[in-house]
Coordinates of C-alpha atoms in Angstrom, one line a residue:
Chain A
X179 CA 27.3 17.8 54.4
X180 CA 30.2 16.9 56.2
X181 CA 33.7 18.0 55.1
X182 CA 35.1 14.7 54.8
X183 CA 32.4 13.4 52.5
X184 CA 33.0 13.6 48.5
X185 CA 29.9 15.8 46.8
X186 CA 27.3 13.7 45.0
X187 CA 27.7 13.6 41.5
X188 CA 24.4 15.3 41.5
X189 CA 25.5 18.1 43.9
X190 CA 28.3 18.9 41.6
X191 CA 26.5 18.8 38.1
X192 CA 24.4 21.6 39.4
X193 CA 27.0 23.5 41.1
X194 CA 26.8 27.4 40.4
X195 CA 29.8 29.7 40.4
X196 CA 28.0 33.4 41.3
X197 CA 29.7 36.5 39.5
X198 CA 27.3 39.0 41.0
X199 CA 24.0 38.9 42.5
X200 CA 21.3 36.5 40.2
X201 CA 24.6 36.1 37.7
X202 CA 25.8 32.9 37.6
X203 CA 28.6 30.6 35.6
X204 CA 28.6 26.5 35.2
X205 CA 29.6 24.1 33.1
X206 CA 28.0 20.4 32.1
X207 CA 28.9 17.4 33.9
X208 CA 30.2 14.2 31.7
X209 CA 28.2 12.3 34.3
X210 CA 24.7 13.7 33.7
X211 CA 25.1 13.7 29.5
X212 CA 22.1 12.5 27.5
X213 CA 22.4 10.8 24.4
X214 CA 23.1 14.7 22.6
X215 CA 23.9 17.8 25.4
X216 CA 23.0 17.5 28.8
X217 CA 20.2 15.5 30.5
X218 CA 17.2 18.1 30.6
X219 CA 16.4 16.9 34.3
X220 CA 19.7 18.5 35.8
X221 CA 19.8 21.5 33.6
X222 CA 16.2 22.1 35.2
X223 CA 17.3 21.5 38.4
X224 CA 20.4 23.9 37.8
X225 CA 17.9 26.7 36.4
X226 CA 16.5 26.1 39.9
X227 CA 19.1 26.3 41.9
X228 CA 20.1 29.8 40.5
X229 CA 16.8 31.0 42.3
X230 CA 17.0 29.1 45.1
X231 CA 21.0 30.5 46.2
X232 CA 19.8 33.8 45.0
X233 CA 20.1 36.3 47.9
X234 CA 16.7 38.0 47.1
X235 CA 14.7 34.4 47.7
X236 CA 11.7 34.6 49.3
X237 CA 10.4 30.9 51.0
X238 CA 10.4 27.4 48.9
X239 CA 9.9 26.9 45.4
X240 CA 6.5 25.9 44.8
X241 CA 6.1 25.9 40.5
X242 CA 9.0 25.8 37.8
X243 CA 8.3 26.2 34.4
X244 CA 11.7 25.2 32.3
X245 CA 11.8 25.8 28.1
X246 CA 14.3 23.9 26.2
X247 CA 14.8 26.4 23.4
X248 CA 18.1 25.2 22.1
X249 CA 20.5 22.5 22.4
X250 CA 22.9 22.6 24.4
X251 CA 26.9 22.2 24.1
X252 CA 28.7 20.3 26.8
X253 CA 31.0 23.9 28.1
X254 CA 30.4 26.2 30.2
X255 CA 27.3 28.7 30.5
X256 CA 25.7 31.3 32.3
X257 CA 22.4 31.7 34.2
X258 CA 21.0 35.4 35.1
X259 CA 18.1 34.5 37.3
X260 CA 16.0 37.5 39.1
X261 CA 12.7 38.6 40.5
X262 CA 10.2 39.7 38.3
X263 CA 8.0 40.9 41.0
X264 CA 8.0 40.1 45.1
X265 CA 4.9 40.2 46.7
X266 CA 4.0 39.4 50.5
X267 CA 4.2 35.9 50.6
X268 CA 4.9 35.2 46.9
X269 CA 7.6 35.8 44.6
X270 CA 7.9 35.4 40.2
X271 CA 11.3 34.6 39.1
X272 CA 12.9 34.3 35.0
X273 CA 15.6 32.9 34.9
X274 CA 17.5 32.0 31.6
X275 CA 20.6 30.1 30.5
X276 CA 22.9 31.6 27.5
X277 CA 25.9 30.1 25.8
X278 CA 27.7 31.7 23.7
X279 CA 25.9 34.6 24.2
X280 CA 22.8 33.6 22.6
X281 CA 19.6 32.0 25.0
X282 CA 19.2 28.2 25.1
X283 CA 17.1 27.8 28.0
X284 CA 14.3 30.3 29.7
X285 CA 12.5 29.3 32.9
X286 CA 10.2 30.8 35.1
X287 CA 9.3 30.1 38.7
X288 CA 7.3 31.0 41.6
X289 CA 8.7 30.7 45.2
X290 CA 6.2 31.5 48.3
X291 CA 6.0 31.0 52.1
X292 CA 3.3 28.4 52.7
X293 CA 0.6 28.3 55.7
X294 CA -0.9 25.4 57.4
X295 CA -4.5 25.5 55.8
X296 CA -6.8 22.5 54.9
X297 CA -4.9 19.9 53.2
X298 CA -6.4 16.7 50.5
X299 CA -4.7 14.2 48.4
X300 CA -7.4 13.0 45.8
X301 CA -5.1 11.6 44.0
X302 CA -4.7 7.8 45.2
X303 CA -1.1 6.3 45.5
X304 CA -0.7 3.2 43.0
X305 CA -1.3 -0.2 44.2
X306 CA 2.5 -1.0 43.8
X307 CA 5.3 -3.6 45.6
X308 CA 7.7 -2.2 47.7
X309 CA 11.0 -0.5 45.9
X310 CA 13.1 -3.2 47.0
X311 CA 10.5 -6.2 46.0
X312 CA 11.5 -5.1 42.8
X313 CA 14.0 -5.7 40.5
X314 CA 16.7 -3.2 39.6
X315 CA 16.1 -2.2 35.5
X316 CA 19.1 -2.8 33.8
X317 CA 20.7 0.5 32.3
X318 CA 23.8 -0.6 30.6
X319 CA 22.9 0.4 26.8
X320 CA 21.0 3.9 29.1
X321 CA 23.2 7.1 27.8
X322 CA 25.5 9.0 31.2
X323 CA 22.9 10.3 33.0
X324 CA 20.6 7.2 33.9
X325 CA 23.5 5.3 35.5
X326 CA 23.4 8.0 38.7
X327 CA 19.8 6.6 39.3
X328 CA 18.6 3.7 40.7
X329 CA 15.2 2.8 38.1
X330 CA 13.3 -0.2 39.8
X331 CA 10.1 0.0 36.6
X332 CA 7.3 -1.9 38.0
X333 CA 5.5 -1.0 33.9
X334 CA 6.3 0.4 30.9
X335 CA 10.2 0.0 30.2
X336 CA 11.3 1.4 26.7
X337 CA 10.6 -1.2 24.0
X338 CA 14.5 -1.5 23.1
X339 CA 15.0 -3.0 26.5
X340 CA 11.6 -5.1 26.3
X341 CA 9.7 -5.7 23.4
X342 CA 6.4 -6.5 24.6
X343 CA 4.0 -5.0 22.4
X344 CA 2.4 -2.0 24.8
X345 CA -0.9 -1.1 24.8
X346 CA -0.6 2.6 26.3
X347 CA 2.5 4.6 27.8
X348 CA 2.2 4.2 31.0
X349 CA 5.1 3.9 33.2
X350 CA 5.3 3.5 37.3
X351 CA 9.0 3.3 38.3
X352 CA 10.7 3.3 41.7
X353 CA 13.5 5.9 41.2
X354 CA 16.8 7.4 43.4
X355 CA 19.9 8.6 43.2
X356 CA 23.2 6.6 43.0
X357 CA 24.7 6.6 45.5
X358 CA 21.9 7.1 47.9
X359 CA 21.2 11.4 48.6
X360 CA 18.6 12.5 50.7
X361 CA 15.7 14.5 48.3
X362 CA 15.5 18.1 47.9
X363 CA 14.0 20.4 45.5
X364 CA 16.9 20.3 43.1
X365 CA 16.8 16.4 43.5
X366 CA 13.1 16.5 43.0
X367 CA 12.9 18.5 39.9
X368 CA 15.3 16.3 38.1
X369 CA 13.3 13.4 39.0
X370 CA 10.3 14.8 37.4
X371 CA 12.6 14.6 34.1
X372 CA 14.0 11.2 34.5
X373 CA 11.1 8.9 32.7
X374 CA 12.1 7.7 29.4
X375 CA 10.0 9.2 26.6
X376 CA 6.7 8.3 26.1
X377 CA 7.2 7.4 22.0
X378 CA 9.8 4.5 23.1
X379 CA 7.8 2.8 25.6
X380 CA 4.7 3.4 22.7
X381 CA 7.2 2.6 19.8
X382 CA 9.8 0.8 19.3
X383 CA 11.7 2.4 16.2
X384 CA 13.9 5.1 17.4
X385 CA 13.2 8.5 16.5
X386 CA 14.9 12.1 17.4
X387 CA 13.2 13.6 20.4
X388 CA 13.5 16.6 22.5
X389 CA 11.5 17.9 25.4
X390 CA 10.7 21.4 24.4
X391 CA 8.7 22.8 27.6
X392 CA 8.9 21.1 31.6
X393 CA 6.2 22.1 34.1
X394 CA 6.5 21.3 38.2
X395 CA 4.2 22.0 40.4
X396 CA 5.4 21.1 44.1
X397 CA 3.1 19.7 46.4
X398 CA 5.7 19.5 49.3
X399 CA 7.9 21.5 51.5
X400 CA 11.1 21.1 52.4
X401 CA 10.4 19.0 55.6
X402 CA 8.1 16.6 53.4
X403 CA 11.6 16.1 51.0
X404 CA 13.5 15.5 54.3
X405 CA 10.8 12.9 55.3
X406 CA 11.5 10.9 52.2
X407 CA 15.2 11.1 53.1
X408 CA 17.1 8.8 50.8
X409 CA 14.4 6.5 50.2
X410 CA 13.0 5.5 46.1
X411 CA 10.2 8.0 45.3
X412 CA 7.7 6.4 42.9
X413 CA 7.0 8.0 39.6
X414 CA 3.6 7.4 37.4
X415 CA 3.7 8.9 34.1
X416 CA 1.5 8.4 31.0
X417 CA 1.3 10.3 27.1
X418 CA -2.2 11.7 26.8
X419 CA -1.7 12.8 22.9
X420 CA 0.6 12.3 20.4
X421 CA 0.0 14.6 17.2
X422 CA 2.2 15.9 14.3
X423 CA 5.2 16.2 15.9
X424 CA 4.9 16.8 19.7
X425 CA 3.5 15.0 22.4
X426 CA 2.6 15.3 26.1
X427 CA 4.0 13.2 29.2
X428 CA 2.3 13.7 32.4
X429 CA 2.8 12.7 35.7
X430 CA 3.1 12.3 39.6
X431 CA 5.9 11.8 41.7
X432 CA 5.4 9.9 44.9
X433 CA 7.2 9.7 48.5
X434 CA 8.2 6.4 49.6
X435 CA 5.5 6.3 51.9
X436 CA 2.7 7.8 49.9
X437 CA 2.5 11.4 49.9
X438 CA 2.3 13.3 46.5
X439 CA 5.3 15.3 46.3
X440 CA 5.3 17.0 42.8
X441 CA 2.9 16.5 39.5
X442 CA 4.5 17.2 36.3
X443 CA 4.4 17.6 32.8
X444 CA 6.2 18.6 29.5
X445 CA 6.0 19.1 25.9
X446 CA 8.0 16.8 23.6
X447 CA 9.2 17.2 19.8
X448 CA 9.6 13.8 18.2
X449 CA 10.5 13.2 14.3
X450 CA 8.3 10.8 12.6
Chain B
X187 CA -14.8 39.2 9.8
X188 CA -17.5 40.4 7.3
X189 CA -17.6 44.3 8.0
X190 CA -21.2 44.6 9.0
X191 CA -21.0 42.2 11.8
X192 CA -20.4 43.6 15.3
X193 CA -17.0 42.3 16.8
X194 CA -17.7 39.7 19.5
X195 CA -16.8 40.6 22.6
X196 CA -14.1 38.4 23.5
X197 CA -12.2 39.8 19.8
X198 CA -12.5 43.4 21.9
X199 CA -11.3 42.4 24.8
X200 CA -8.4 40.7 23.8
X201 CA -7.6 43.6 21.4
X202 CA -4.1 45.0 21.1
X203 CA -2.6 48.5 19.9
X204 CA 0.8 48.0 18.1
X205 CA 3.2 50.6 19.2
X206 CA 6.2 49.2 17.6
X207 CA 7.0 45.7 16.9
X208 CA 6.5 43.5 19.9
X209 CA 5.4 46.4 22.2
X210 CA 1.6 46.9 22.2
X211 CA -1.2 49.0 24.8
X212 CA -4.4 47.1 25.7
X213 CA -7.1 47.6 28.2
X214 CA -8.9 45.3 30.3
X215 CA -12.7 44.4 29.9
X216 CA -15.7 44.7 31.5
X217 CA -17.5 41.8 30.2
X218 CA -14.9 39.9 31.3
X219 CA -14.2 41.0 34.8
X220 CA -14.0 38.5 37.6
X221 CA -14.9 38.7 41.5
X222 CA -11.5 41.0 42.0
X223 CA -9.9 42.5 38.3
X224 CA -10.1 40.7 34.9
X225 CA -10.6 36.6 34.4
X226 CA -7.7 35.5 33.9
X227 CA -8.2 33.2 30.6
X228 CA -8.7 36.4 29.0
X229 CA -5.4 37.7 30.1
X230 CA -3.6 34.5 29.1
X231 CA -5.6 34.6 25.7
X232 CA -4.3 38.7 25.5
X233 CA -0.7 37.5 26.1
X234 CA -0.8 35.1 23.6
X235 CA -2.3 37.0 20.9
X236 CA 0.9 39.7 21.7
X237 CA 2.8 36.8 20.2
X238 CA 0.5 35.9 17.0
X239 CA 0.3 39.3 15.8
X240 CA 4.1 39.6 16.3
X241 CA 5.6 40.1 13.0
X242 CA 8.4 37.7 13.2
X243 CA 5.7 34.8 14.5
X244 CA 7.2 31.3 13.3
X245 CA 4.6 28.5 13.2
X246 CA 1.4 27.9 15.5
X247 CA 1.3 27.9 19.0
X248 CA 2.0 24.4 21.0
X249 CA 2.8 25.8 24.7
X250 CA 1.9 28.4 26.7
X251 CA 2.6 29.1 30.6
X252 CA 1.2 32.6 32.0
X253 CA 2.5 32.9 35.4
X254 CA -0.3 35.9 37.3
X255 CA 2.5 37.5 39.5
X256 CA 0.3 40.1 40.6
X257 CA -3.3 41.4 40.6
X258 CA -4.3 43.2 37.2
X259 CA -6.1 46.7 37.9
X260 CA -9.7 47.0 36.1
X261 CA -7.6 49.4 33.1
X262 CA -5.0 49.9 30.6
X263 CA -1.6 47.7 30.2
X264 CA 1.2 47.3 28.1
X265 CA 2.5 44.0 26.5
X266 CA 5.8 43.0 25.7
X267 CA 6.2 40.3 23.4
X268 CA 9.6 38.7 21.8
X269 CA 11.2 36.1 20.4
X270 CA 14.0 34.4 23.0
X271 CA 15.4 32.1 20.7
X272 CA 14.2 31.1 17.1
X273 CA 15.0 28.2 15.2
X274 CA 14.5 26.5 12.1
X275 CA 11.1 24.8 13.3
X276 CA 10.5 26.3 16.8
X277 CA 10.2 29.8 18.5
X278 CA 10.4 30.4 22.0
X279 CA 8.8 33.8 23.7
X280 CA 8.9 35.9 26.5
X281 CA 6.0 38.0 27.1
X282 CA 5.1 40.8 29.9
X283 CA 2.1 42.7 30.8
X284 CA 2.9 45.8 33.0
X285 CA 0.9 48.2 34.7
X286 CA 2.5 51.5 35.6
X287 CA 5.7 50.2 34.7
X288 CA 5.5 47.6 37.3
X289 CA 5.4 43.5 36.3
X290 CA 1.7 41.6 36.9
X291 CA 1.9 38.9 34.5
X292 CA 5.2 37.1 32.6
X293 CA 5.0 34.2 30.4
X294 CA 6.4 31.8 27.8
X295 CA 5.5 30.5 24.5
X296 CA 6.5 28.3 21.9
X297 CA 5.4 28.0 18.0
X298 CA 6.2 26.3 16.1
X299 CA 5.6 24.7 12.4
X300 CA 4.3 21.4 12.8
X301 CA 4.9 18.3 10.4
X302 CA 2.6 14.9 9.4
X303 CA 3.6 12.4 11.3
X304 CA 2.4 9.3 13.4
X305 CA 0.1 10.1 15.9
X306 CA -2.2 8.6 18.5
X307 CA -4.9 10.2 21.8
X308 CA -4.2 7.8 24.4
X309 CA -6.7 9.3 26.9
X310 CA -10.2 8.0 26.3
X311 CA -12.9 10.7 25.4
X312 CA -15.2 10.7 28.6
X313 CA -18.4 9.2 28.4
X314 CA -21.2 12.2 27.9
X315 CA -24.3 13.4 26.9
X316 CA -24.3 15.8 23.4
X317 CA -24.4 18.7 24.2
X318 CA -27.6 19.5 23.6
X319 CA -28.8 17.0 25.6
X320 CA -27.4 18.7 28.8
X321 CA -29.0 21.6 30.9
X322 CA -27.8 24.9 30.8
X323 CA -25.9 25.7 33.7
X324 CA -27.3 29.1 35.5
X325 CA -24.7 31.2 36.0
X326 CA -26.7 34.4 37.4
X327 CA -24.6 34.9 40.4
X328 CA -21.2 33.8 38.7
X329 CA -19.2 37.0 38.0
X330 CA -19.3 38.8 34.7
X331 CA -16.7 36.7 32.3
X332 CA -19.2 33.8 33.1
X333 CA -22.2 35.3 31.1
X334 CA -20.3 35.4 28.1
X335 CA -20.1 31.7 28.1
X336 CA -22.9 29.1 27.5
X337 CA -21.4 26.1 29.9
X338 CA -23.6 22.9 30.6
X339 CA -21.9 20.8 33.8
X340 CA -22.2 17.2 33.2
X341 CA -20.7 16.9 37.0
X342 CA -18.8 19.2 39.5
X343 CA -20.6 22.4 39.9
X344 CA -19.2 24.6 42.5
X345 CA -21.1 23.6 46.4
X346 CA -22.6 27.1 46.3
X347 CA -24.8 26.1 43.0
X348 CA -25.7 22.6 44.3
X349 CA -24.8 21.8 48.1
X350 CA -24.7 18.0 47.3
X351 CA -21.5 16.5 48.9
X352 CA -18.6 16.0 46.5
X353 CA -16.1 13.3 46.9
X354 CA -14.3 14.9 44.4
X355 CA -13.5 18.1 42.4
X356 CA -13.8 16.4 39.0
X357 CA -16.0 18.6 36.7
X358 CA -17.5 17.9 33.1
X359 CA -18.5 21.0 30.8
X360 CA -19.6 21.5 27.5
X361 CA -18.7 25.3 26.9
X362 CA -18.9 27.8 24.0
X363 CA -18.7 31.3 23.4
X364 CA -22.2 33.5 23.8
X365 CA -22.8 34.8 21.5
X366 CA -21.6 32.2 19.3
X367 CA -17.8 32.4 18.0
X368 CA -15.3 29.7 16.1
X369 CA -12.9 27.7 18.4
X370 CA -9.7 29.7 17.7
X371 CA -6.4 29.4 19.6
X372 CA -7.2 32.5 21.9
X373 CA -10.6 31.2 22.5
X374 CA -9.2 27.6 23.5
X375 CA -6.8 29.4 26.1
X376 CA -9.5 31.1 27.5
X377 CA -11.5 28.1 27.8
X378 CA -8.6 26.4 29.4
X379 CA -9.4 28.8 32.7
X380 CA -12.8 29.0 32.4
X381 CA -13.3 26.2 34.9
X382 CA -14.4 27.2 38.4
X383 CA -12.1 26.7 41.4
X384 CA -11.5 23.2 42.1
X385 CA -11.7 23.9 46.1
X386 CA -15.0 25.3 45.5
X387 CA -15.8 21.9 44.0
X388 CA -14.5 20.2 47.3
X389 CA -15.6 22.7 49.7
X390 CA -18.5 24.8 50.4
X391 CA -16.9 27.5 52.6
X392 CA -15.9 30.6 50.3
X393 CA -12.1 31.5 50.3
X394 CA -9.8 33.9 48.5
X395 CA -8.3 31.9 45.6
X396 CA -5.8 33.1 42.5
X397 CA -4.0 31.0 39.7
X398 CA -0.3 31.8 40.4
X399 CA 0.7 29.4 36.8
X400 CA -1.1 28.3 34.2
X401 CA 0.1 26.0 31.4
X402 CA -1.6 24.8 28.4
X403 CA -0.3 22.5 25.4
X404 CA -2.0 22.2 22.0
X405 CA -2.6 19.0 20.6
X406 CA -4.3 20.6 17.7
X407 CA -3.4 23.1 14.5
X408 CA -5.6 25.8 13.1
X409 CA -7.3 23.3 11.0
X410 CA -8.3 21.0 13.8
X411 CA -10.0 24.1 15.7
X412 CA -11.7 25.4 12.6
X413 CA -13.1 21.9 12.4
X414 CA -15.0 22.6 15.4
X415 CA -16.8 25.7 14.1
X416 CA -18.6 27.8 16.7
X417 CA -19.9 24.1 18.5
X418 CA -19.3 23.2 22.2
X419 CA -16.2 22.1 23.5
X420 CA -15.7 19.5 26.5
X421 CA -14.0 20.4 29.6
X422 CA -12.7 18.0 31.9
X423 CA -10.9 18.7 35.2
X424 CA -9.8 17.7 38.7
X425 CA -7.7 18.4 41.4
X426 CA -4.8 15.9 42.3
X427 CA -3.7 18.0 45.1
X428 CA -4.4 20.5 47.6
X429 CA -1.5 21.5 50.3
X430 CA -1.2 24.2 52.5
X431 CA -2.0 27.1 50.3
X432 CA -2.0 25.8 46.7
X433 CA -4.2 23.4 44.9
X434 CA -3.4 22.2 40.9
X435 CA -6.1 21.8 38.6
X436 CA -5.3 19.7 35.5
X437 CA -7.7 19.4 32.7
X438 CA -8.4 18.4 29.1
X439 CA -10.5 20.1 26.3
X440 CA -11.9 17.8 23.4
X441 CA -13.6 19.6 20.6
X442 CA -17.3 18.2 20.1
X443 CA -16.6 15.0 18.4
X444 CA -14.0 13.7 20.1
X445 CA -10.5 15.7 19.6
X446 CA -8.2 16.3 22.0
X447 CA -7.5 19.7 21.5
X448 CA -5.7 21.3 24.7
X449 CA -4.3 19.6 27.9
X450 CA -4.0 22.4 30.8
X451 CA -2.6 22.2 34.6
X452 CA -2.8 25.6 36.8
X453 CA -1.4 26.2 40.4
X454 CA -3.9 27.8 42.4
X455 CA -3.8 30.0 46.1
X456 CA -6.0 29.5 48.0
X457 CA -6.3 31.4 51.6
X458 CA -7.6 28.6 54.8

């Protein structure tokens, strides 16, 4: 980044004061606030980042496992993220955020130095228009944290916004940042976070939800992000269950030009 | 348990010795060895039954993530087990296996109570043969954990068993417990491993391989898995991805009329 160029919103909301090594302070950014707390995408990302600036890091992060075990209060927090054991060419992190003293969020990931070995995608890319053959999804009534993205959905908007009755949950969306930032891991991660839930593209009475438990699994190294520069990434989501309380959402994020960059899925509490 | 009957093995070797509360001693199994130390559903299934014998257990389980940091030596471990954060309907856990005081395996967990509410399966229950109707899968050369479970592949045995070119690593199972034993949630994790390597689906050439992260979410309470009884269970997996090193395999397990009871994703090494 140049000095003359403001931080991305992004870049800021995730920004990590270090007290001493794997101890960290932040605080929530206004522009990334959900409809209560935080959006769950950055604090993810931010949980992240605490490994990746930690001085012990061995190679990229290649899974990230984030639990949502309280909610959080727009102030300040801190994040103690360290190794839990560092092998030859693989490393275990936990990482956990506390306010206040007590734990709201615990995370674990795994960082490791890749080799070139044989490579296969079986997964086939959607048959979808280009990013900018489609149109941009209005996100005015969308809480803080949607209007830093640019959401082109191709399927499957929330029912508020559209109510066509939907058969399934299924949404493929065109997504990036606003303004334009080239992808990273932290980016990435967020991404992963930032479809709308499953029970309102299924539903269209609203109902008190809360992701619980977020899974990542990177299929990418850095120099695939860098590919993607600040191109739309295509994400491809879908519920598999809904039951008593808690239901899945999994899914795929895509490069612009077709390579599988991360698959993903969490655990979500709804009411009702 | 009625007294005169003989514990089944998988009870033994997911048994735990309470030393105080949260901290217990356990010791790995012979039946359920794999090529190089213990299988590692079994060790996820150990972990997570640290957490349902904990004293201050809230609810059922709904998420588990067991994160294999390092490999587990053929003998005795401790277990750490305690509640992060606990609320009025959810828990979250850490939990730690250690051999001679160094970290192998951390993990998460959350339980939690669940409530009626509206719920729907998506995902279509694949098209199969009963049970019954399906061969037995010979599993003579497969490593010891194998032999204590009666599996029955649909599709997607590994090349090794049946060199027919695969176009993909998608497998079908029906799998149960030998001797017979009713579908708890330890025996569910377990089961939510007990696929083979998706690259040895793929490919025929025999490389080193490890899960690095595994993640499993229940769709299903106690009730639903006592519902099953001692019957098979259907496995479902594929992988989406594999990229210089690691591979994911994501998976489903319906009960044997239809109910979806766990949806799994691991993150596997795999060496060339």
């Amino acid at each position: 980044m140049q000095s003359n160029q403001p931080q991305h919103p992004f870049d800021l909301a995730t920004q990590l004061t270090q007290q001493q090594s794997g101890v960290y302070s932040g605080h929530t950014s206004n522009d990334y606030a959900n409809m209560v707390g935080p959006f769950g995408g950055v604090i993810a990302s931010t949980l992240l980042r605490a490994v990746l600036e930690h001085d012990e890091i061995l190679g990229e992060p290649i899974s990230l496992t984030i639990n949502y075990a309280a909610p959080i209060q727009e102030e300040k927090f801190n994040i103690i993220a360290y190794p839990s054991r560092t092998n030859r060419s693989t490393q275990h992190w936990y990482i956990e955020l506390k306010q206040n003293d007590k734990t709201a969020i615990t995370g674990t990931a795994i960082t490791a130095k890749r080799r070139d070995t044989w490579s296969s995608t079986e997964l086939a890319f959607p048959d979808v228009p280009l990013a900018n053959e489609v149109t941009l999804t209005s996100l005015e009534n969308a809480p803080p944290w949607a209007q830093n993205y640019d959401i082109r959905t191709i399927k499957g908007v929330p029912l508020a916004m559209d109510p066509t009755e939907q058969p399934d949950s299924v949404t493929l969306q065109w997504i990036k940042d606003k303004p334009n930032r080239d992808l990273d891991f932290l980016s990435l991660a967020s991404m992963c976070d930032a479809f709308f839930p499953r029970i309102y593209v299924r539903r269209k009475s609203f109902v008190p939800i809360g992701t619980v438990s977020l899974t990542i699994y990177f299929h990418a190294d850095s120099k695939s992000l860098e590919n993607n520069g600040s191109q739309s990434v295509l994400g491809h989501t879908r519920a598999l269950k809904f039951f008593n309380g808690y239901f899945d959402q999994t899914g795929e994020i895509w490069s612009h030009d077709g390579n599988l960059l991360a698959t993903t899925s969490q655990f979500v509490y709804y009411k009702e």
